[in-house]
């Protein structure tokens, strides 16, 4: 199978290259508090000195071996949805309580993912309740480490 | 006191119902909390510390060690079943454990993990009992430049783990080290790369980063697939259902022959884990990754690694479990707690009025030997308890993804928050998840980045301590026989690896 | 929705992990939380957990210990600032997060935002040399350091931590310079000392106890006002003519907004808990030299004095 040059891969490698060059410049001319043993910039400088040639090699590889330098398409919309769900869930946990928000948000997510939401209700609701109960046992009973409200009020 | 007189005394202390029950309870608790992301064995041990006051020494230490052992294995259960490392030490086990589960072999993967965990743990305990002193003496000789050598060789070996992606591995490792630099410079307290954001001053947490990179990113991609299933046609849906239900517990057995092929990986893992565990500060996570890398180099089928092969589970699991016994070596020999868990065990000893250090073994012979007995028993209890539970864990595979995925995301969020009740950690988790998706898209190896991040702080400390000791002379870094031996070993491993690849006629696309 | 078995199991485990609460008067709203800015298993954590064992009888509420490491102690301090005005959330800390940190940078709180309730114990920073280092007393060490300024390597905990500041003050007052190597803490300090990387270290008596007993290390001096019970032959720096008295105290604090009668109740109750027979017995087992000092015993003065000493030392550095 023939592969064409993957532009996205080259762009990604270029971003790494820019990051490396900026970082290296910054370790020399940035504002650093002087410190012992090479100073706080010693390790960053070494790492940028590794990153720059690595990025250059990646660009070279993209042209020389395009078949092994293909990017995969990432479903950004789904990623965004998961991020929003996770943050909303977290906000609810802190404001509504652990058990109630876990049950609600799990129901919502499971129904959205189900092919036939109405018919899945029978399965989804008990599973969500059970999971919320398990969370309660795990995070407040087995290891009482969580500092959040547990119930509705 | 001769051993023969000692053993009955020690046995009297160890073989009491309440002591054995405490150890059993510890193992059970450890496996349970280890499997919960965000709650590590360390946390459970900390929660139980107050009870140590009221228990006798053997029961207390036995129970805490039981939690530690159980926790190391428990972390791998969620790593294999959900792709969420329950403890950082299980991150390496996940590299093949999770693919194996997806390939319909969760039961085999879990059993491999359990057997190698028990094997590695026993190896570590045996070393602790019989050859602790010479090993500890060697570990004590490690100065900053030797740690620097160890860290740099580990990073190089693991960055070049993924054949054909070596360059990307090095890029990932350097980014990982850079991420660990964010926050406060340990030597001056000055803020670095925080861009004026106060939340970044504390640095990026290890667990949020690991769970985000490894687990959340994987889930995001899977949700994409699952959501796709919702909008597809009836025929496609039927195919999807068939595939989801494709897991057949009866076909998923670990054969005797397959188990026998794991000896080499388990031995490599145990040796690596014991050595790394005995070194103060290195830890179970490094042991896991390094065991994985070395086992891959030594394997007859290195190309299977990363695709769910059992060797890739056995080596890191033996490696991280071997640290359990070995981490006590510097504690027992010099009173130096080499890890967070060892510090907790040390605290428990102190609470019992026993000061960890060179004299503790002689001064408390019967109790120490009773603890040795309990360490071995705890391992066997782990085997029995976990073996009984594994078939049930494996059935999780029968639950369709649309049910499991939301639970896992919720678990990751709450688990991350539970570590230290920090909102910042949850933001980090989500950011790391998105970053992980991008890395997967570009084929950049995540383990290299994770390891760079884990080793970064120690790496920097070692380098700067060495430069201070050597009055800024970089040559000082090489003037140590231990460091030179580590560099030589690293070079040897790399050379062997490239030579083997070359001979097989698989030109490395570098 | 849970099965009976699960409930029974969780109940058993729950019982095991948390003693049942019996509540009266001030502490009528559940347990008192003691937040520690460090991980579990350290000295401060153990000190707090003694109170968790014996506190209920004296305070009227169950005591829980919450470990909140992160951001050099700022996370824990901020958490207590935000949740502690009712007196149910306290912090146990050394002076690092509450005094040194605010002096060094912009923290959302200042040293005067905290009310010390009870000092639990005092740890003396100990200067200790490897037994083959070539000096067996402090004078020898100082002479060696003065002969070659900046060449004698010495390890301590983190930069500007409570094991570093006494050394800085001693150097400033006695006029010598060393090559100070920061480490990640007590374990690494002892590793480098015994492994031969450095000849001298500053650490705590407990950390070094094993090595001293074995004869591998010699304590040179302690930075407390009086000699340390576990090292009776080691002189204090003050005895040797150096005005360096910088012990590390573990003290339980409330925020400054807690009403005065609650502060008094907590201060006396915590002191009584540690002074009780049971508290003393636990402390002795745990190797904690618990000598509680309450507000009535003049704790505020100790806190203010520490603040002054730390401020002076930091000024001498910069």
mmCIF file of C-alpha atoms in Angstrom, chain A residues 8-13 16 19 22-23 26-27 31-48 50-58 60-61 65 67-76 78-80 82-87 89-90 93-94 98 102 105-106 109-117 120 123-124 127-128 131 135 137-139 142-148, chain B residues 29 32-33 36-39 43-44 47 148 155 164-165 167-168 170-175 177-178 181 185 187-193 195 216 219-221 223-227 229-230 234 237 400-415 417-419 421-423 426-427 430 433-434 437-438 440-444 456 459-461 463-465 467-468 472 474 508-510:
data_model
loop_
_atom_site.group_PDB
_atom_site.id
_atom_site.type_symbol
_atom_site.label_atom_id
_atom_site.label_comp_id
_atom_site.label_asym_id
_atom_site.label_seq_id
_atom_site.Cartn_x
_atom_site.Cartn_y
_atom_site.Cartn_z
ATOM 1 C CA UNK A 8 -0.575 16.644 10.073
ATOM 2 C CA UNK A 9 2.379 14.572 11.240
ATOM 3 C CA UNK A 10 4.800 17.131 9.849
ATOM 4 C CA UNK A 11 2.895 19.962 11.499
ATOM 5 C CA UNK A 12 2.985 18.120 14.843
ATOM 6 C CA UNK A 13 6.720 17.551 14.559
ATOM 7 C CA UNK A 16 7.674 20.092 18.835
ATOM 8 C CA UNK A 19 8.766 24.204 21.402
ATOM 9 C CA UNK A 22 11.885 28.288 22.210
ATOM 10 C CA UNK A 23 12.697 26.247 25.338
ATOM 11 C CA UNK A 26 14.537 30.372 27.210
ATOM 12 C CA UNK A 27 17.036 28.359 29.267
ATOM 13 C CA UNK A 31 14.592 34.888 33.746
ATOM 14 C CA UNK A 32 15.971 32.244 36.124
ATOM 15 C CA UNK A 33 16.762 32.448 39.790
ATOM 16 C CA UNK A 34 20.377 31.239 40.012
ATOM 17 C CA UNK A 35 20.687 27.962 41.890
ATOM 18 C CA UNK A 36 23.326 25.444 42.846
ATOM 19 C CA UNK A 37 24.302 22.408 40.785
ATOM 20 C CA UNK A 38 23.775 23.828 37.302
ATOM 21 C CA UNK A 39 20.749 25.852 38.350
ATOM 22 C CA UNK A 40 17.061 25.180 37.785
ATOM 23 C CA UNK A 41 17.592 25.268 34.007
ATOM 24 C CA UNK A 42 20.129 22.422 33.829
ATOM 25 C CA UNK A 43 17.719 19.543 33.180
ATOM 26 C CA UNK A 44 15.336 21.557 30.967
ATOM 27 C CA UNK A 45 18.281 22.506 28.755
ATOM 28 C CA UNK A 46 19.348 18.862 28.372
ATOM 29 C CA UNK A 47 15.773 17.855 27.578
ATOM 30 C CA UNK A 48 15.363 20.546 24.918
ATOM 31 C CA UNK A 50 17.102 15.961 23.101
ATOM 32 C CA UNK A 51 13.774 17.265 21.855
ATOM 33 C CA UNK A 52 15.165 19.399 18.992
ATOM 34 C CA UNK A 53 17.019 16.584 17.156
ATOM 35 C CA UNK A 54 14.122 14.216 17.862
ATOM 36 C CA UNK A 55 11.705 16.654 16.228
ATOM 37 C CA UNK A 56 14.062 17.153 13.259
ATOM 38 C CA UNK A 57 14.370 13.386 12.829
ATOM 39 C CA UNK A 58 10.588 13.054 12.957
ATOM 40 C CA UNK A 60 12.891 13.675 8.108
ATOM 41 C CA UNK A 61 11.118 10.356 8.793
ATOM 42 C CA UNK A 65 9.203 6.588 5.670
ATOM 43 C CA UNK A 67 4.161 4.596 5.788
ATOM 44 C CA UNK A 68 5.201 4.552 9.457
ATOM 45 C CA UNK A 69 4.378 8.195 10.080
ATOM 46 C CA UNK A 70 0.633 8.344 9.565
ATOM 47 C CA UNK A 71 -1.598 10.053 12.084
ATOM 48 C CA UNK A 72 -4.873 8.527 13.135
ATOM 49 C CA UNK A 73 -8.009 10.592 12.958
ATOM 50 C CA UNK A 74 -9.144 11.583 16.403
ATOM 51 C CA UNK A 75 -12.890 12.110 16.994
ATOM 52 C CA UNK A 76 -12.452 15.541 18.566
ATOM 53 C CA UNK A 78 -16.446 12.872 21.151
ATOM 54 C CA UNK A 79 -13.361 13.857 23.129
ATOM 55 C CA UNK A 80 -14.994 17.192 23.840
ATOM 56 C CA UNK A 82 -16.319 13.217 27.370
ATOM 57 C CA UNK A 83 -14.439 16.210 28.780
ATOM 58 C CA UNK A 84 -17.656 18.140 29.318
ATOM 59 C CA UNK A 85 -19.370 15.121 30.869
ATOM 60 C CA UNK A 86 -16.437 14.532 33.234
ATOM 61 C CA UNK A 87 -16.274 18.151 34.367
ATOM 62 C CA UNK A 89 -20.035 15.211 36.793
ATOM 63 C CA UNK A 90 -17.244 16.513 38.994
ATOM 64 C CA UNK A 93 -20.223 15.629 42.928
ATOM 65 C CA UNK A 94 -18.944 18.687 44.739
ATOM 66 C CA UNK A 98 -21.422 11.796 45.591
ATOM 67 C CA UNK A 102 -23.066 9.465 40.300
ATOM 68 C CA UNK A 105 -24.782 11.152 35.463
ATOM 69 C CA UNK A 106 -24.220 7.433 34.890
ATOM 70 C CA UNK A 109 -24.195 8.655 29.864
ATOM 71 C CA UNK A 110 -25.339 5.052 29.554
ATOM 72 C CA UNK A 111 -28.569 6.091 27.857
ATOM 73 C CA UNK A 112 -26.751 8.341 25.391
ATOM 74 C CA UNK A 113 -24.460 5.475 24.443
ATOM 75 C CA UNK A 114 -27.276 2.949 24.153
ATOM 76 C CA UNK A 115 -28.687 2.243 20.707
ATOM 77 C CA UNK A 116 -32.276 2.114 22.019
ATOM 78 C CA UNK A 117 -32.382 4.311 25.127
ATOM 79 C CA UNK A 120 -32.237 0.033 28.005
ATOM 80 C CA UNK A 123 -30.821 -2.264 32.696
ATOM 81 C CA UNK A 124 -29.363 1.212 33.028
ATOM 82 C CA UNK A 127 -26.759 -0.548 37.187
ATOM 83 C CA UNK A 128 -26.323 3.183 37.796
ATOM 84 C CA UNK A 131 -22.506 1.710 40.853
ATOM 85 C CA UNK A 135 -18.728 4.320 44.916
ATOM 86 C CA UNK A 137 -18.675 1.934 49.780
ATOM 87 C CA UNK A 138 -15.306 2.410 48.122
ATOM 88 C CA UNK A 139 -14.633 6.082 48.714
ATOM 89 C CA UNK A 142 -13.406 1.357 52.812
ATOM 90 C CA UNK A 143 -11.111 4.342 52.597
ATOM 91 C CA UNK A 144 -12.682 7.466 54.092
ATOM 92 C CA UNK A 145 -10.508 9.845 52.115
ATOM 93 C CA UNK A 146 -13.000 11.860 50.113
ATOM 94 C CA UNK A 147 -13.963 15.246 51.534
ATOM 95 C CA UNK A 148 -17.308 15.701 49.742
ATOM 96 C CA UNK B 29 -8.252 -4.978 51.771
ATOM 97 C CA UNK B 32 -9.777 -4.313 46.985
ATOM 98 C CA UNK B 33 -8.397 -0.806 47.414
ATOM 99 C CA UNK B 36 -9.755 1.363 42.972
ATOM 100 C CA UNK B 37 -7.934 4.031 40.989
ATOM 101 C CA UNK B 38 -6.738 6.859 43.168
ATOM 102 C CA UNK B 39 -6.721 4.846 46.361
ATOM 103 C CA UNK B 43 -3.490 5.203 51.588
ATOM 104 C CA UNK B 44 -5.136 2.143 53.082
ATOM 105 C CA UNK B 47 -5.774 4.804 57.339
ATOM 106 C CA UNK B 148 21.882 9.692 37.740
ATOM 107 C CA UNK B 155 15.003 6.429 30.341
ATOM 108 C CA UNK B 164 10.175 1.853 14.722
ATOM 109 C CA UNK B 165 9.221 4.654 17.064
ATOM 110 C CA UNK B 167 12.768 8.820 17.815
ATOM 111 C CA UNK B 168 9.238 9.512 18.992
ATOM 112 C CA UNK B 170 12.922 10.040 22.939
ATOM 113 C CA UNK B 171 10.733 13.039 22.134
ATOM 114 C CA UNK B 172 8.081 11.645 24.513
ATOM 115 C CA UNK B 173 10.592 10.966 27.279
ATOM 116 C CA UNK B 174 11.991 14.488 27.078
ATOM 117 C CA UNK B 175 8.480 15.959 27.166
ATOM 118 C CA UNK B 177 10.786 15.037 32.038
ATOM 119 C CA UNK B 178 9.826 18.608 31.106
ATOM 120 C CA UNK B 181 9.830 20.242 35.926
ATOM 121 C CA UNK B 185 12.466 23.976 41.750
ATOM 122 C CA UNK B 187 16.727 23.357 45.204
ATOM 123 C CA UNK B 188 15.715 26.989 45.345
ATOM 124 C CA UNK B 189 11.947 26.919 45.703
ATOM 125 C CA UNK B 190 11.646 29.166 42.647
ATOM 126 C CA UNK B 191 8.702 28.546 40.332
ATOM 127 C CA UNK B 192 9.417 27.095 36.910
ATOM 128 C CA UNK B 193 7.167 26.920 33.865
ATOM 129 C CA UNK B 195 3.284 30.847 33.657
ATOM 130 C CA UNK B 216 -9.022 8.537 29.914
ATOM 131 C CA UNK B 219 -11.844 5.667 26.945
ATOM 132 C CA UNK B 220 -12.373 8.756 24.814
ATOM 133 C CA UNK B 221 -11.413 6.805 21.714
ATOM 134 C CA UNK B 223 -16.604 6.183 23.454
ATOM 135 C CA UNK B 224 -16.119 7.426 19.924
ATOM 136 C CA UNK B 225 -16.531 3.869 18.674
ATOM 137 C CA UNK B 226 -19.432 3.156 20.987
ATOM 138 C CA UNK B 227 -21.215 6.332 19.977
ATOM 139 C CA UNK B 229 -22.557 2.179 17.183
ATOM 140 C CA UNK B 230 -25.569 4.234 18.234
ATOM 141 C CA UNK B 234 -29.526 -2.271 12.095
ATOM 142 C CA UNK B 237 -25.545 -2.953 15.086
ATOM 143 C CA UNK B 400 -21.030 -4.141 27.166
ATOM 144 C CA UNK B 401 -18.833 -1.040 26.788
ATOM 145 C CA UNK B 402 -21.767 1.376 26.847
ATOM 146 C CA UNK B 403 -22.309 0.393 30.486
ATOM 147 C CA UNK B 404 -18.687 0.081 31.552
ATOM 148 C CA UNK B 405 -17.221 3.215 29.957
ATOM 149 C CA UNK B 406 -19.234 5.810 31.925
ATOM 150 C CA UNK B 407 -18.501 3.972 35.166
ATOM 151 C CA UNK B 408 -14.789 3.991 34.417
ATOM 152 C CA UNK B 409 -14.749 7.732 33.626
ATOM 153 C CA UNK B 410 -16.636 8.453 36.843
ATOM 154 C CA UNK B 411 -14.247 6.208 38.748
ATOM 155 C CA UNK B 412 -11.253 8.020 37.259
ATOM 156 C CA UNK B 413 -12.692 11.421 38.220
ATOM 157 C CA UNK B 414 -13.653 10.531 41.793
ATOM 158 C CA UNK B 415 -10.509 8.444 42.315
ATOM 159 C CA UNK B 417 -10.099 13.727 43.451
ATOM 160 C CA UNK B 418 -9.777 11.319 46.373
ATOM 161 C CA UNK B 419 -5.959 11.370 46.298
ATOM 162 C CA UNK B 421 -9.091 16.388 47.505
ATOM 163 C CA UNK B 422 -7.565 18.738 44.980
ATOM 164 C CA UNK B 423 -9.656 20.305 42.216
ATOM 165 C CA UNK B 426 -9.143 16.754 38.223
ATOM 166 C CA UNK B 427 -8.301 19.479 35.685
ATOM 167 C CA UNK B 430 -8.909 15.843 31.926
ATOM 168 C CA UNK B 433 -6.705 12.672 28.788
ATOM 169 C CA UNK B 434 -6.941 15.049 25.816
ATOM 170 C CA UNK B 437 -5.630 11.221 22.653
ATOM 171 C CA UNK B 438 -3.354 13.501 20.622
ATOM 172 C CA UNK B 440 -2.132 8.257 20.306
ATOM 173 C CA UNK B 441 -3.084 10.039 17.110
ATOM 174 C CA UNK B 442 0.554 10.814 16.367
ATOM 175 C CA UNK B 443 1.801 7.387 17.423
ATOM 176 C CA UNK B 444 3.921 8.847 20.212
ATOM 177 C CA UNK B 456 12.264 13.451 36.126
ATOM 178 C CA UNK B 459 16.929 12.558 37.695
ATOM 179 C CA UNK B 460 17.239 16.272 38.331
ATOM 180 C CA UNK B 461 18.026 15.866 42.014
ATOM 181 C CA UNK B 463 22.344 15.438 38.563
ATOM 182 C CA UNK B 464 22.377 18.618 40.584
ATOM 183 C CA UNK B 465 23.531 16.938 43.790
ATOM 184 C CA UNK B 467 27.309 18.644 40.200
ATOM 185 C CA UNK B 468 27.364 20.286 43.626
ATOM 186 C CA UNK B 472 30.411 21.749 38.858
ATOM 187 C CA UNK B 474 30.795 17.107 34.798
ATOM 188 C CA UNK B 508 14.902 -0.794 12.265
ATOM 189 C CA UNK B 509 13.053 2.130 10.823
ATOM 190 C CA UNK B 510 14.456 4.004 13.832
#
